[in-house]
Amino acid sequence: MPKGERKKCGQFFTSMETARYMAGMFSIPKQDTISILDAGAGSGILSCAMIERLDSVDGVEEIEITCYETDANVLPLLKENMQYAQNHSRKKVSISIITENYITSQYLDFNNMLGGNPAPKKYDFAIGNPPYMKIPKAAPEAAAMPKVCHGAPNLYFLFAAMGLFNLKDDGELVYIIPRSWTSGAYFSRFRKYFLSEGKLAHIHLFGSRNKVFDNEDVLQETIIVKAIKTKVRPETVSITSTDTNKDFSSGRSLSVPYDLVVSGNDLYVFLVTSKDEVASLKKLRRWSKTLPDIGLRMKTGLTVDFRNWDSIRDETEEGAIPLFYSWHIKQGEVHFPMQKEHEYMVTEQKSLMQDNRNYLFVKRFTAKEEPRRLQCGVYLAKNFPRYSKISTQNKINFIEGLLAEMSDCLVYGLYVLFNSSLYDAYYRMLNGSTQVNSTEINAMPVPDLETIQEMGRKIMRSKDMSEKNCDMILEAYCG
């Protein structure tokens, strides 16, 4: 099938090496019969890898596999492959291929509704490479699982949630999915469900998003997760990583405390890859306050420029106010004007204007290859005395005081935090995208106000805005 056709239904096929690695992540119990669920089975390569793995396990006598697949183009291949695996296995293999919609066919059971099966079938293992595709909020699949949907749903996390639901107690799930679910408001309900009904046991990371699915144009960073259906919080999570999907034997391995990987209230998942990153997390977790706790908050810039071209000017005129973009942030400071287009606005819309006060501006988008994700600049109102109002383009964020204007030293202190390598590393562990989200920044641990102001006074005296100096100042307070 052409890539374009497969992409329409979120279909990316698993490589043989990845399928075998995923099958090897399961802990095989001592029992005669093993039941396996493969939802979105595709060509059946994951099920075949499970049969191959279990073929070599003494004590397992029978393998029961249930495959869900609705794509008429791939169904004949799935049936042929499963028949071949069944014929060549040393075990007794029974196979059921279900062509119903995996999500909607079970919504009564999942939501414990009248008419559902009070004792639905449960499995020992669930293995999957679900479809990666955004769907409308009103789509039947999203409507079938309201407890895990918020904002823009994606089929992959609906499959993962249903897969966990389909497991027996202490059953295991191994899925290859994007890492986007680990943070962000859109996935908050899913995380709450997934991390309360199950616990993470193993996360595998890839060095490059281009190395997971051969010859495919996959934009999202992809990970493999193993979860166990249990309420018992484990002590550690195993985190492994490889540079490609071809040689899993050359990977790196790390055992990380569970409470460092999964934040205490199951809000976020931090993907830690080294002992240095573990140390960074421990340092910042010493602080229990957040920006809103100390009277501050990050917000997203107010003006979507392409929706307000009538109000935007290339040059100043009577009544014009500055419109700040990410390119106004240079070496830790905000420079204006830059003699570029679209630097001014003339508007009466209060929603597009903010008071000319002290702010810390933070770029909302950076390029994947840039060395820093957090890039910020100090904005001081006194440097722009002719304006009572300003505006910010929505590709930058800004931190402001909620109850009172921030002092100069407080803004500089915030700069120390967000320009440090420690906070940049923290954010990269939390979010794999190139977008800096206000929700996540507002949940990050920060020192108290007085400590931040002390940091600000130090950098103001030194006049050194470098990352190295910020690291040195911050290190004195977090050890």
Short mmCIF file of N, CA and C in Angstrom, two decimals, residues 159-251:
data_model
loop_
_atom_site.label_atom_id
_atom_site.label_comp_id
_atom_site.label_asym_id
_atom_site.label_seq_id
_atom_site.Cartn_x
_atom_site.Cartn_y
_atom_site.Cartn_z
N PHE A 159 -6.49 2.92 22.25
CA PHE A 159 -6.11 1.50 22.17
C PHE A 159 -5.34 1.09 23.43
N ALA A 160 -4.42 1.94 23.89
CA ALA A 160 -3.62 1.58 25.07
C ALA A 160 -4.50 1.47 26.31
N ALA A 161 -5.45 2.39 26.47
CA ALA A 161 -6.35 2.35 27.63
C ALA A 161 -7.25 1.12 27.58
N MET A 162 -7.78 0.82 26.39
CA MET A 162 -8.63 -0.36 26.26
C MET A 162 -7.81 -1.63 26.46
N GLY A 163 -6.57 -1.63 25.98
CA GLY A 163 -5.71 -2.79 26.17
C GLY A 163 -5.49 -3.10 27.64
N LEU A 164 -5.27 -2.05 28.43
CA LEU A 164 -5.10 -2.25 29.87
C LEU A 164 -6.39 -2.78 30.50
N PHE A 165 -7.53 -2.24 30.06
CA PHE A 165 -8.82 -2.72 30.54
C PHE A 165 -9.01 -4.20 30.24
N ASN A 166 -8.51 -4.67 29.10
CA ASN A 166 -8.70 -6.05 28.67
C ASN A 166 -7.81 -7.06 29.39
N LEU A 167 -6.90 -6.58 30.24
CA LEU A 167 -5.98 -7.49 30.93
C LEU A 167 -6.57 -8.07 32.21
N LYS A 168 -6.09 -9.26 32.55
CA LYS A 168 -6.34 -9.81 33.88
C LYS A 168 -5.53 -9.02 34.90
N ASP A 169 -5.86 -9.15 36.17
CA ASP A 169 -5.04 -8.55 37.21
C ASP A 169 -3.62 -9.10 37.11
N ASP A 170 -2.65 -8.23 37.20
CA ASP A 170 -1.22 -8.56 37.05
C ASP A 170 -0.84 -8.95 35.62
N GLY A 171 -1.77 -8.77 34.67
CA GLY A 171 -1.44 -8.98 33.27
C GLY A 171 -0.50 -7.89 32.77
N GLU A 172 0.14 -8.13 31.64
CA GLU A 172 1.16 -7.21 31.13
C GLU A 172 0.81 -6.70 29.74
N LEU A 173 1.09 -5.44 29.53
CA LEU A 173 0.84 -4.78 28.25
C LEU A 173 2.16 -4.23 27.71
N VAL A 174 2.47 -4.50 26.45
CA VAL A 174 3.63 -3.93 25.78
C VAL A 174 3.15 -3.28 24.48
N TYR A 175 3.28 -1.96 24.40
CA TYR A 175 2.82 -1.19 23.24
C TYR A 175 3.94 -0.31 22.73
N ILE A 176 4.00 -0.12 21.44
CA ILE A 176 4.88 0.87 20.84
C ILE A 176 4.01 2.05 20.41
N ILE A 177 4.26 3.21 21.02
CA ILE A 177 3.39 4.38 20.87
C ILE A 177 4.23 5.67 20.89
N PRO A 178 3.67 6.79 20.43
CA PRO A 178 4.37 8.07 20.56
C PRO A 178 4.57 8.43 22.04
N ARG A 179 5.56 9.27 22.33
CA ARG A 179 5.81 9.68 23.71
C ARG A 179 4.94 10.87 24.12
N SER A 180 4.14 11.40 23.19
CA SER A 180 3.38 12.62 23.47
C SER A 180 2.45 12.48 24.67
N TRP A 181 2.03 11.28 25.01
CA TRP A 181 1.09 11.08 26.12
C TRP A 181 1.73 11.37 27.48
N THR A 182 3.06 11.43 27.54
CA THR A 182 3.74 11.56 28.83
C THR A 182 3.57 12.94 29.45
N SER A 183 3.10 13.92 28.68
CA SER A 183 2.88 15.26 29.22
C SER A 183 1.76 15.92 28.42
N GLY A 184 1.36 17.10 28.85
CA GLY A 184 0.36 17.86 28.10
C GLY A 184 -1.05 17.64 28.60
N ALA A 185 -1.86 18.69 28.49
CA ALA A 185 -3.22 18.66 29.00
C ALA A 185 -4.12 17.69 28.24
N TYR A 186 -3.90 17.55 26.92
CA TYR A 186 -4.76 16.68 26.12
C TYR A 186 -4.73 15.23 26.60
N PHE A 187 -3.64 14.83 27.21
CA PHE A 187 -3.48 13.43 27.62
C PHE A 187 -3.68 13.23 29.12
N SER A 188 -4.14 14.27 29.82
CA SER A 188 -4.20 14.20 31.29
C SER A 188 -5.15 13.11 31.77
N ARG A 189 -6.31 12.98 31.13
CA ARG A 189 -7.27 11.95 31.56
C ARG A 189 -6.74 10.55 31.27
N PHE A 190 -6.10 10.42 30.11
CA PHE A 190 -5.51 9.12 29.79
C PHE A 190 -4.45 8.75 30.81
N ARG A 191 -3.53 9.68 31.13
CA ARG A 191 -2.48 9.38 32.12
C ARG A 191 -3.09 9.00 33.45
N LYS A 192 -4.12 9.72 33.85
CA LYS A 192 -4.76 9.44 35.14
C LYS A 192 -5.31 8.02 35.16
N TYR A 193 -5.96 7.62 34.06
CA TYR A 193 -6.51 6.27 33.98
C TYR A 193 -5.40 5.23 33.90
N PHE A 194 -4.49 5.43 32.95
CA PHE A 194 -3.47 4.43 32.65
C PHE A 194 -2.54 4.20 33.84
N LEU A 195 -2.18 5.27 34.54
CA LEU A 195 -1.21 5.16 35.63
C LEU A 195 -1.85 4.85 36.97
N SER A 196 -3.18 4.87 37.02
CA SER A 196 -3.86 4.42 38.23
C SER A 196 -4.29 2.96 38.10
N GLU A 197 -4.73 2.57 36.89
CA GLU A 197 -5.13 1.18 36.66
C GLU A 197 -3.92 0.27 36.45
N GLY A 198 -2.83 0.83 36.00
CA GLY A 198 -1.61 0.06 35.76
C GLY A 198 -0.39 0.81 36.23
N LYS A 199 0.74 0.15 36.21
CA LYS A 199 2.01 0.77 36.63
C LYS A 199 3.07 0.47 35.56
N LEU A 200 3.90 1.46 35.27
CA LEU A 200 4.96 1.29 34.30
C LEU A 200 6.05 0.39 34.86
N ALA A 201 6.52 -0.53 34.05
CA ALA A 201 7.61 -1.42 34.45
C ALA A 201 8.86 -1.21 33.62
N HIS A 202 8.68 -0.84 32.34
CA HIS A 202 9.82 -0.73 31.43
C HIS A 202 9.46 0.26 30.33
N ILE A 203 10.39 1.16 30.03
CA ILE A 203 10.24 2.10 28.92
C ILE A 203 11.48 1.97 28.04
N HIS A 204 11.26 1.81 26.74
CA HIS A 204 12.39 1.77 25.81
C HIS A 204 12.34 2.97 24.90
N LEU A 205 13.47 3.68 24.79
CA LEU A 205 13.58 4.89 23.98
C LEU A 205 14.46 4.63 22.76
N PHE A 206 14.17 5.37 21.69
CA PHE A 206 14.99 5.29 20.48
C PHE A 206 15.76 6.59 20.30
N GLY A 207 16.99 6.48 19.81
CA GLY A 207 17.83 7.66 19.64
C GLY A 207 17.32 8.63 18.61
N SER A 208 16.55 8.14 17.64
CA SER A 208 16.03 9.00 16.58
C SER A 208 14.63 8.56 16.21
N ARG A 209 13.76 9.52 16.00
CA ARG A 209 12.39 9.18 15.61
C ARG A 209 12.34 8.55 14.22
N ASN A 210 13.41 8.76 13.41
CA ASN A 210 13.44 8.21 12.07
C ASN A 210 13.91 6.76 12.02
N LYS A 211 14.31 6.21 13.19
CA LYS A 211 14.88 4.87 13.20
C LYS A 211 13.91 3.80 13.72
N VAL A 212 12.67 4.17 13.94
CA VAL A 212 11.73 3.23 14.55
C VAL A 212 10.97 2.44 13.49
N PHE A 213 10.40 3.15 12.52
CA PHE A 213 9.66 2.50 11.44
C PHE A 213 10.44 2.71 10.14
N ASP A 214 10.92 1.63 9.57
CA ASP A 214 11.78 1.71 8.39
C ASP A 214 11.10 2.44 7.23
N ASN A 215 11.83 3.41 6.67
CA ASN A 215 11.39 4.12 5.47
C ASN A 215 10.04 4.80 5.63
N GLU A 216 9.71 5.15 6.86
CA GLU A 216 8.44 5.84 7.11
C GLU A 216 8.73 7.26 7.58
N ASP A 217 7.82 8.18 7.28
CA ASP A 217 7.96 9.58 7.68
C ASP A 217 7.16 9.79 8.95
N VAL A 218 7.72 9.37 10.09
CA VAL A 218 7.05 9.48 11.38
C VAL A 218 7.55 10.74 12.08
N LEU A 219 6.66 11.66 12.34
CA LEU A 219 7.07 12.94 12.91
C LEU A 219 7.23 12.88 14.42
N GLN A 220 6.50 11.99 15.08
CA GLN A 220 6.53 11.95 16.53
C GLN A 220 7.64 11.02 17.04
N GLU A 221 8.19 11.37 18.18
CA GLU A 221 9.14 10.49 18.84
C GLU A 221 8.37 9.31 19.42
N THR A 222 8.88 8.10 19.21
CA THR A 222 8.16 6.88 19.56
C THR A 222 8.90 6.11 20.64
N ILE A 223 8.15 5.48 21.55
CA ILE A 223 8.72 4.70 22.63
C ILE A 223 7.97 3.37 22.74
N ILE A 224 8.59 2.41 23.43
CA ILE A 224 7.92 1.17 23.79
C ILE A 224 7.68 1.18 25.29
N VAL A 225 6.47 0.91 25.71
CA VAL A 225 6.16 0.88 27.14
C VAL A 225 5.66 -0.50 27.54
N LYS A 226 6.09 -0.92 28.71
CA LYS A 226 5.53 -2.12 29.33
C LYS A 226 4.84 -1.68 30.62
N ALA A 227 3.56 -2.03 30.73
CA ALA A 227 2.80 -1.70 31.93
C ALA A 227 2.20 -2.98 32.50
N ILE A 228 2.07 -3.01 33.81
CA ILE A 228 1.45 -4.15 34.50
C ILE A 228 0.16 -3.67 35.13
N LYS A 229 -0.90 -4.46 34.97
CA LYS A 229 -2.19 -4.08 35.54
C LYS A 229 -2.19 -4.39 37.03
N THR A 230 -1.85 -3.39 37.80
CA THR A 230 -1.76 -3.54 39.25
C THR A 230 -1.93 -2.18 39.91
N LYS A 231 -2.35 -2.17 41.16
CA LYS A 231 -2.44 -0.93 41.94
C LYS A 231 -1.18 -0.71 42.77
N VAL A 232 -0.31 -1.71 42.79
CA VAL A 232 0.89 -1.65 43.63
C VAL A 232 1.97 -0.85 42.90
N ARG A 233 2.41 0.20 43.52
CA ARG A 233 3.42 1.08 42.92
C ARG A 233 4.80 0.44 43.10
N PRO A 234 5.50 0.14 42.01
CA PRO A 234 6.82 -0.50 42.13
C PRO A 234 7.87 0.48 42.62
N GLU A 235 9.02 -0.03 43.00
CA GLU A 235 10.10 0.83 43.47
C GLU A 235 10.84 1.48 42.32
N THR A 236 10.99 0.76 41.20
CA THR A 236 11.80 1.27 40.09
C THR A 236 11.13 1.02 38.74
N VAL A 237 11.60 1.74 37.74
CA VAL A 237 11.23 1.52 36.34
C VAL A 237 12.51 1.26 35.57
N SER A 238 12.52 0.26 34.71
CA SER A 238 13.66 0.01 33.84
C SER A 238 13.52 0.89 32.60
N ILE A 239 14.57 1.67 32.31
CA ILE A 239 14.57 2.52 31.11
C ILE A 239 15.76 2.12 30.25
N THR A 240 15.47 1.69 29.03
CA THR A 240 16.51 1.28 28.10
C THR A 240 16.45 2.18 26.86
N SER A 241 17.52 2.19 26.10
CA SER A 241 17.53 3.00 24.88
C SER A 241 18.50 2.40 23.87
N THR A 242 18.15 2.55 22.59
CA THR A 242 19.02 2.15 21.49
C THR A 242 18.98 3.23 20.43
N ASP A 243 19.98 3.25 19.59
CA ASP A 243 20.04 4.26 18.54
C ASP A 243 19.19 3.88 17.33
N THR A 244 18.93 2.58 17.15
CA THR A 244 18.15 2.12 16.00
C THR A 244 17.16 1.05 16.44
N ASN A 245 16.38 0.55 15.48
CA ASN A 245 15.45 -0.55 15.76
C ASN A 245 16.01 -1.87 15.23
N LYS A 246 17.30 -1.90 14.91
CA LYS A 246 17.91 -3.11 14.33
C LYS A 246 18.68 -3.93 15.35
N ASP A 247 19.39 -3.26 16.24
CA ASP A 247 20.25 -3.97 17.19
C ASP A 247 19.90 -3.55 18.61
N PHE A 248 19.05 -4.33 19.25
CA PHE A 248 18.63 -4.02 20.61
C PHE A 248 19.63 -4.51 21.66
N SER A 249 20.58 -5.31 21.24
CA SER A 249 21.56 -5.85 22.20
C SER A 249 22.61 -4.82 22.61
N SER A 250 22.74 -3.75 21.84
CA SER A 250 23.77 -2.75 22.12
C SER A 250 23.21 -1.55 22.89
N GLY A 251 22.06 -1.71 23.47
CA GLY A 251 21.41 -0.57 24.13
C GLY A 251 21.98 -0.24 25.50
#
